[in-house]
Amino acid sequence: MKYSKRPQISVLVVTRNAVEKLHYTIDNLLTLECENIEIIVQDGASTDGTIDYLKTTSEPVKWESKPDGGIYDAMNRALERASGDYVWYVNAGDRIWSTRVLDSVDGTADIYYGETLISSPQGEILGLRKKRLPKHLTWKSFLRGMVVCHQSILVRREIAPRYDLSYKTAADIEWVIASLRRANKIVNMNRVVSVFELGGESTRNRSLALKERFKIMCRNFGFLPTVAAHIGFVFGALTPRFRRFTE
């Protein structure tokens, strides 16, 4: 069964030289039981067969391949191409958890969000993210760190900001905080929304990501609250990396 009279969702997929992961993600997104959807693929001039694969796709996939200034520049370009009521970033290698994950997106809220599962690069589910998802999410929730992944948050396009290109690994934190600041109504979908594959840019460049996160948090929350929060992060690092998940 398809939805009817639902808001249009723009799923934004940024990729470069990851044809197998892109193929996997696109195939997964096409299982969504949602008729009002467009899949915007922003490819960074890949040379691994990605373009040949994209040429085989059709609606609702809309793709573009050209050189870019990095992942956040590509995300901005994808945002510019989107025409939906909401934007939803799902990177190559990630996937949705359920074909009906968009059931509660009825167009009445500015932001919808949910839980994220973590998988290994081989696709094994490792568990839920360690950071617990706030029942009521606000921009102030981010004093605890990245409490919601961009793969599990849908933002009304008209309030979605551009990514700050001065950050190389943590601009997604600033983007979500800025989106939440602009939102009037934020809805918890109370379900797992996406599966995030370990090994992203922030994971590979951990030191830079931590420095950028500290700077972003200082800008939004002040120096002393940020220092206090990071002391909590140190103790949090002693706990298991993932939370147990049962369907």
GROMACS .gro file of C-alpha atoms in nm:
model
  247
    1MET     CA    1   0.000   0.000   0.000
    2LYS     CA    2   0.127   0.347  -0.089
    3TYR     CA    3   0.076   0.667   0.105
    4SER     CA    4  -0.148   0.935  -0.045
    5LYS     CA    5  -0.149   1.311   0.001
    6ARG     CA    6   0.175   1.296   0.197
    7PRO     CA    7   0.452   1.558   0.198
    8GLN     CA    8   0.729   1.500  -0.052
    9ILE     CA    9   1.058   1.372   0.088
   10SER     CA   10   1.394   1.448  -0.074
   11VAL     CA   11   1.645   1.181   0.023
   12LEU     CA   12   1.992   1.326  -0.031
   13VAL     CA   13   2.271   1.077  -0.101
   14VAL     CA   14   2.628   1.205  -0.120
   15THR     CA   15   2.892   0.970  -0.259
   16ARG     CA   16   3.233   0.939  -0.422
   17ASN     CA   17   3.400   0.622  -0.551
   18ALA     CA   18   3.172   0.390  -0.354
   19VAL     CA   19   2.968   0.227  -0.629
   20GLU     CA   20   2.887  -0.095  -0.443
   21LYS     CA   21   2.774   0.090  -0.130
   22LEU     CA   22   2.574   0.337  -0.339
   23HIS     CA   23   2.402   0.054  -0.527
   24TYR     CA   24   2.318  -0.109  -0.193
   25THR     CA   25   2.174   0.213  -0.048
   26ILE     CA   26   1.970   0.304  -0.357
   27ASP     CA   27   1.821  -0.045  -0.378
   28ASN     CA   28   1.729  -0.016  -0.012
   29LEU     CA   29   1.573   0.330  -0.047
   30LEU     CA   30   1.362   0.210  -0.339
   31THR     CA   31   1.183  -0.027  -0.100
   32LEU     CA   32   1.030   0.269   0.085
   33GLU     CA   33   0.651   0.254   0.075
   34CYS     CA   34   0.619   0.620  -0.013
   35GLU     CA   35   0.508   0.758  -0.346
   36ASN     CA   36   0.608   1.121  -0.278
   37ILE     CA   37   0.982   1.076  -0.277
   38GLU     CA   38   1.283   1.186  -0.478
   39ILE     CA   39   1.632   1.045  -0.434
   40ILE     CA   40   1.896   1.308  -0.506
   41VAL     CA   41   2.239   1.157  -0.568
   42GLN     CA   42   2.531   1.400  -0.555
   43ASP     CA   43   2.843   1.226  -0.682
   44GLY     CA   44   3.189   1.379  -0.659
   45ALA     CA   45   3.311   1.285  -1.010
   46SER     CA   46   3.369   0.919  -0.926
   47THR     CA   47   3.597   0.705  -1.141
   48ASP     CA   48   3.501   0.360  -1.010
   49GLY     CA   49   3.195   0.285  -1.223
   50THR     CA   50   2.952   0.495  -1.020
   51ILE     CA   51   2.851   0.702  -1.322
   52ASP     CA   52   2.786   0.391  -1.532
   53TYR     CA   53   2.566   0.260  -1.252
   54LEU     CA   54   2.378   0.589  -1.216
   55LYS     CA   55   2.304   0.589  -1.589
   56THR     CA   56   2.102   0.271  -1.533
   57THR     CA   57   1.877   0.434  -1.272
   58SER     CA   58   1.545   0.608  -1.333
   59GLU     CA   59   1.284   0.800  -1.135
   60PRO     CA   60   1.272   0.870  -0.848
   61VAL     CA   61   1.655   0.877  -0.865
   62LYS     CA   62   1.796   1.209  -0.987
   63TRP     CA   63   2.173   1.226  -1.009
   64GLU     CA   64   2.456   1.463  -1.083
   65SER     CA   65   2.829   1.393  -1.098
   66LYS     CA   66   3.087   1.671  -1.085
   67PRO     CA   67   3.394   1.768  -0.881
   68ASP     CA   68   3.319   1.920  -0.542
   69GLY     CA   69   3.501   2.072  -0.246
   70GLY     CA   70   3.442   1.782  -0.010
   71ILE     CA   71   3.154   1.604   0.160
   72TYR     CA   72   2.984   1.914   0.302
   73ASP     CA   73   3.011   2.104  -0.024
   74ALA     CA   74   2.844   1.804  -0.188
   75MET     CA   75   2.573   1.806   0.078
   76ASN     CA   76   2.505   2.173   0.006
   77ARG     CA   77   2.479   2.100  -0.366
   78ALA     CA   78   2.234   1.817  -0.300
   79LEU     CA   79   2.027   2.050  -0.080
   80GLU     CA   80   2.013   2.308  -0.360
   81ARG     CA   81   1.876   2.045  -0.599
   82ALA     CA   82   1.608   1.918  -0.360
   83SER     CA   83   1.244   2.008  -0.424
   84GLY     CA   84   1.071   1.814  -0.146
   85ASP     CA   85   0.898   1.943   0.164
   86TYR     CA   86   1.158   1.765   0.380
   87VAL     CA   87   1.523   1.675   0.331
   88TRP     CA   88   1.679   1.355   0.466
   89TYR     CA   89   2.051   1.278   0.431
   90VAL     CA   90   2.134   0.909   0.385
   91ASN     CA   91   2.491   0.839   0.277
   92ALA     CA   92   2.615   0.560   0.053
   93GLY     CA   93   2.648   0.250   0.271
   94ASP     CA   94   2.362   0.349   0.503
   95ARG     CA   95   2.011   0.208   0.486
   96ILE     CA   96   1.659   0.253   0.618
   97TRP     CA   97   1.539   0.013   0.885
   98SER     CA   98   1.180  -0.028   0.767
   99THR     CA   99   0.992   0.019   0.442
  100ARG     CA  100   0.727   0.209   0.639
  101VAL     CA  101   0.965   0.428   0.835
  102LEU     CA  102   0.793   0.742   0.700
  103ASP     CA  103   0.448   0.650   0.831
  104SER     CA  104   0.444   0.929   1.092
  105VAL     CA  105   0.573   1.203   0.861
  106ASP     CA  106   0.245   1.383   0.802
  107GLY     CA  107   0.375   1.733   0.732
  108THR     CA  108   0.263   1.892   1.058
  109ALA     CA  109   0.611   1.924   1.214
  110ASP     CA  110   0.930   2.102   1.113
  111ILE     CA  111   1.152   1.812   1.217
  112TYR     CA  112   1.102   1.436   1.262
  113TYR     CA  113   1.366   1.222   1.427
  114GLY     CA  114   1.430   0.871   1.551
  115GLU     CA  115   1.680   0.608   1.662
  116THR     CA  116   1.986   0.487   1.471
  117LEU     CA  117   2.135   0.139   1.458
  118ILE     CA  118   2.507   0.091   1.397
  119SER     CA  119   2.638  -0.169   1.156
  120SER     CA  120   2.984  -0.293   1.065
  121PRO     CA  121   3.114  -0.232   0.709
  122GLN     CA  122   3.009  -0.594   0.646
  123GLY     CA  123   2.647  -0.515   0.738
  124GLU     CA  124   2.636  -0.679   1.083
  125ILE     CA  125   2.407  -0.496   1.327
  126LEU     CA  126   2.618  -0.400   1.630
  127GLY     CA  127   2.345  -0.230   1.834
  128LEU     CA  128   2.190   0.108   1.897
  129ARG     CA  129   2.406   0.418   1.926
  130LYS     CA  130   2.549   0.460   2.274
  131LYS     CA  131   2.405   0.808   2.317
  132ARG     CA  132   2.043   0.779   2.420
  133LEU     CA  133   1.795   0.961   2.201
  134PRO     CA  134   1.614   1.240   2.389
  135LYS     CA  135   1.241   1.186   2.421
  136HIS     CA  136   1.197   1.556   2.349
  137LEU     CA  137   1.477   1.682   2.124
  138THR     CA  138   1.585   2.048   2.122
  139TRP     CA  139   1.905   2.222   2.013
  140LYS     CA  140   2.009   2.226   2.380
  141SER     CA  141   2.013   1.845   2.376
  142PHE     CA  142   2.341   1.869   2.183
  143LEU     CA  143   2.529   1.973   2.495
  144ARG     CA  144   2.545   1.594   2.536
  145GLY     CA  145   2.706   1.559   2.194
  146MET     CA  146   2.563   1.425   1.867
  147VAL     CA  147   2.249   1.274   2.020
  148VAL     CA  148   2.082   1.211   1.684
  149CYS     CA  149   2.240   1.112   1.351
  150HIS     CA  150   2.162   1.305   1.035
  151GLN     CA  151   2.056   0.970   0.883
  152SER     CA  152   1.768   0.967   1.133
  153ILE     CA  153   1.641   1.323   1.114
  154LEU     CA  154   1.415   1.480   0.853
  155VAL     CA  155   1.413   1.860   0.833
  156ARG     CA  156   1.162   2.083   0.659
  157ARG     CA  157   1.351   2.211   0.357
  158GLU     CA  158   1.257   2.574   0.406
  159ILE     CA  159   1.434   2.585   0.745
  160ALA     CA  160   1.733   2.365   0.649
  161PRO     CA  161   2.058   2.567   0.656
  162ARG     CA  162   2.364   2.520   0.439
  163TYR     CA  163   2.656   2.327   0.585
  164ASP     CA  164   2.939   2.542   0.720
  165LEU     CA  165   3.235   2.461   0.497
  166SER     CA  166   3.486   2.587   0.753
  167TYR     CA  167   3.437   2.249   0.924
  168LYS     CA  168   3.582   1.939   0.760
  169THR     CA  169   3.442   1.659   0.979
  170ALA     CA  170   3.182   1.798   1.222
  171ALA     CA  171   2.965   2.034   1.017
  172ASP     CA  172   2.674   1.791   1.054
  173ILE     CA  173   2.658   1.875   1.428
  174GLU     CA  174   2.636   2.247   1.352
  175TRP     CA  175   2.377   2.178   1.080
  176VAL     CA  176   2.146   1.982   1.308
  177ILE     CA  177   2.176   2.236   1.591
  178ALA     CA  178   2.097   2.521   1.349
  179SER     CA  179   1.798   2.326   1.212
  180LEU     CA  180   1.663   2.261   1.561
  181ARG     CA  181   1.699   2.629   1.654
  182ARG     CA  182   1.476   2.720   1.358
  183ALA     CA  183   1.210   2.455   1.424
  184ASN     CA  184   0.880   2.524   1.596
  185LYS     CA  185   0.754   2.166   1.619
  186ILE     CA  186   0.982   1.864   1.660
  187VAL     CA  187   0.838   1.513   1.660
  188ASN     CA  188   0.994   1.194   1.794
  189MET     CA  189   0.904   0.912   1.554
  190ASN     CA  190   0.963   0.661   1.837
  191ARG     CA  191   1.123   0.408   1.608
  192VAL     CA  192   1.451   0.311   1.448
  193VAL     CA  193   1.484   0.520   1.132
  194SER     CA  194   1.817   0.422   0.981
  195VAL     CA  195   2.122   0.199   0.999
  196PHE     CA  196   2.452   0.385   0.998
  197GLU     CA  197   2.767   0.212   0.875
  198LEU     CA  198   3.080   0.270   1.081
  199GLY     CA  199   3.380   0.425   0.910
  200GLY     CA  200   3.266   0.774   0.810
  201GLU     CA  201   3.482   1.085   0.780
  202SER     CA  202   3.456   1.175   1.150
  203THR     CA  203   3.558   0.821   1.246
  204ARG     CA  204   3.863   0.826   1.018
  205ASN     CA  205   3.969   1.174   1.139
  206ARG     CA  206   3.885   1.138   1.506
  207SER     CA  207   4.125   1.402   1.637
  208LEU     CA  208   4.005   1.674   1.400
  209ALA     CA  209   3.642   1.578   1.461
  210LEU     CA  210   3.685   1.620   1.838
  211LYS     CA  211   3.848   1.961   1.794
  212GLU     CA  212   3.573   2.080   1.562
  213ARG     CA  213   3.300   1.946   1.789
  214PHE     CA  214   3.452   2.132   2.086
  215LYS     CA  215   3.458   2.456   1.885
  216ILE     CA  216   3.096   2.411   1.774
  217MET     CA  217   2.977   2.337   2.125
  218CYS     CA  218   3.163   2.637   2.268
  219ARG     CA  219   2.997   2.859   2.010
  220ASN     CA  220   2.651   2.730   2.098
  221PHE     CA  221   2.674   2.659   2.472
  222GLY     CA  222   2.973   2.854   2.605
  223PHE     CA  223   3.320   2.742   2.715
  224LEU     CA  224   3.257   2.622   3.071
  225PRO     CA  225   2.944   2.413   2.993
  226THR     CA  226   3.133   2.258   2.701
  227VAL     CA  227   3.432   2.168   2.922
  228ALA     CA  228   3.197   2.014   3.179
  229ALA     CA  229   3.020   1.816   2.906
  230HIS     CA  230   3.352   1.681   2.776
  231ILE     CA  231   3.445   1.559   3.122
  232GLY     CA  232   3.122   1.359   3.104
  233PHE     CA  233   3.223   1.230   2.761
  234VAL     CA  234   3.544   1.088   2.912
  235PHE     CA  235   3.347   0.882   3.164
  236GLY     CA  236   3.098   0.787   2.895
  237ALA     CA  237   3.383   0.639   2.691
  238LEU     CA  238   3.419   0.373   2.960
  239THR     CA  239   3.072   0.233   2.888
  240PRO     CA  240   2.995  -0.019   2.608
  241ARG     CA  241   3.013   0.128   2.257
  242PHE     CA  242   2.659   0.020   2.164
  243ARG     CA  243   2.327  -0.033   2.336
  244ARG     CA  244   2.147  -0.362   2.310
  245PHE     CA  245   1.874  -0.375   2.045
  246THR     CA  246   1.578  -0.612   2.028
  247GLU     CA  247   1.310  -0.585   1.761
   0.00000   0.00000   0.00000
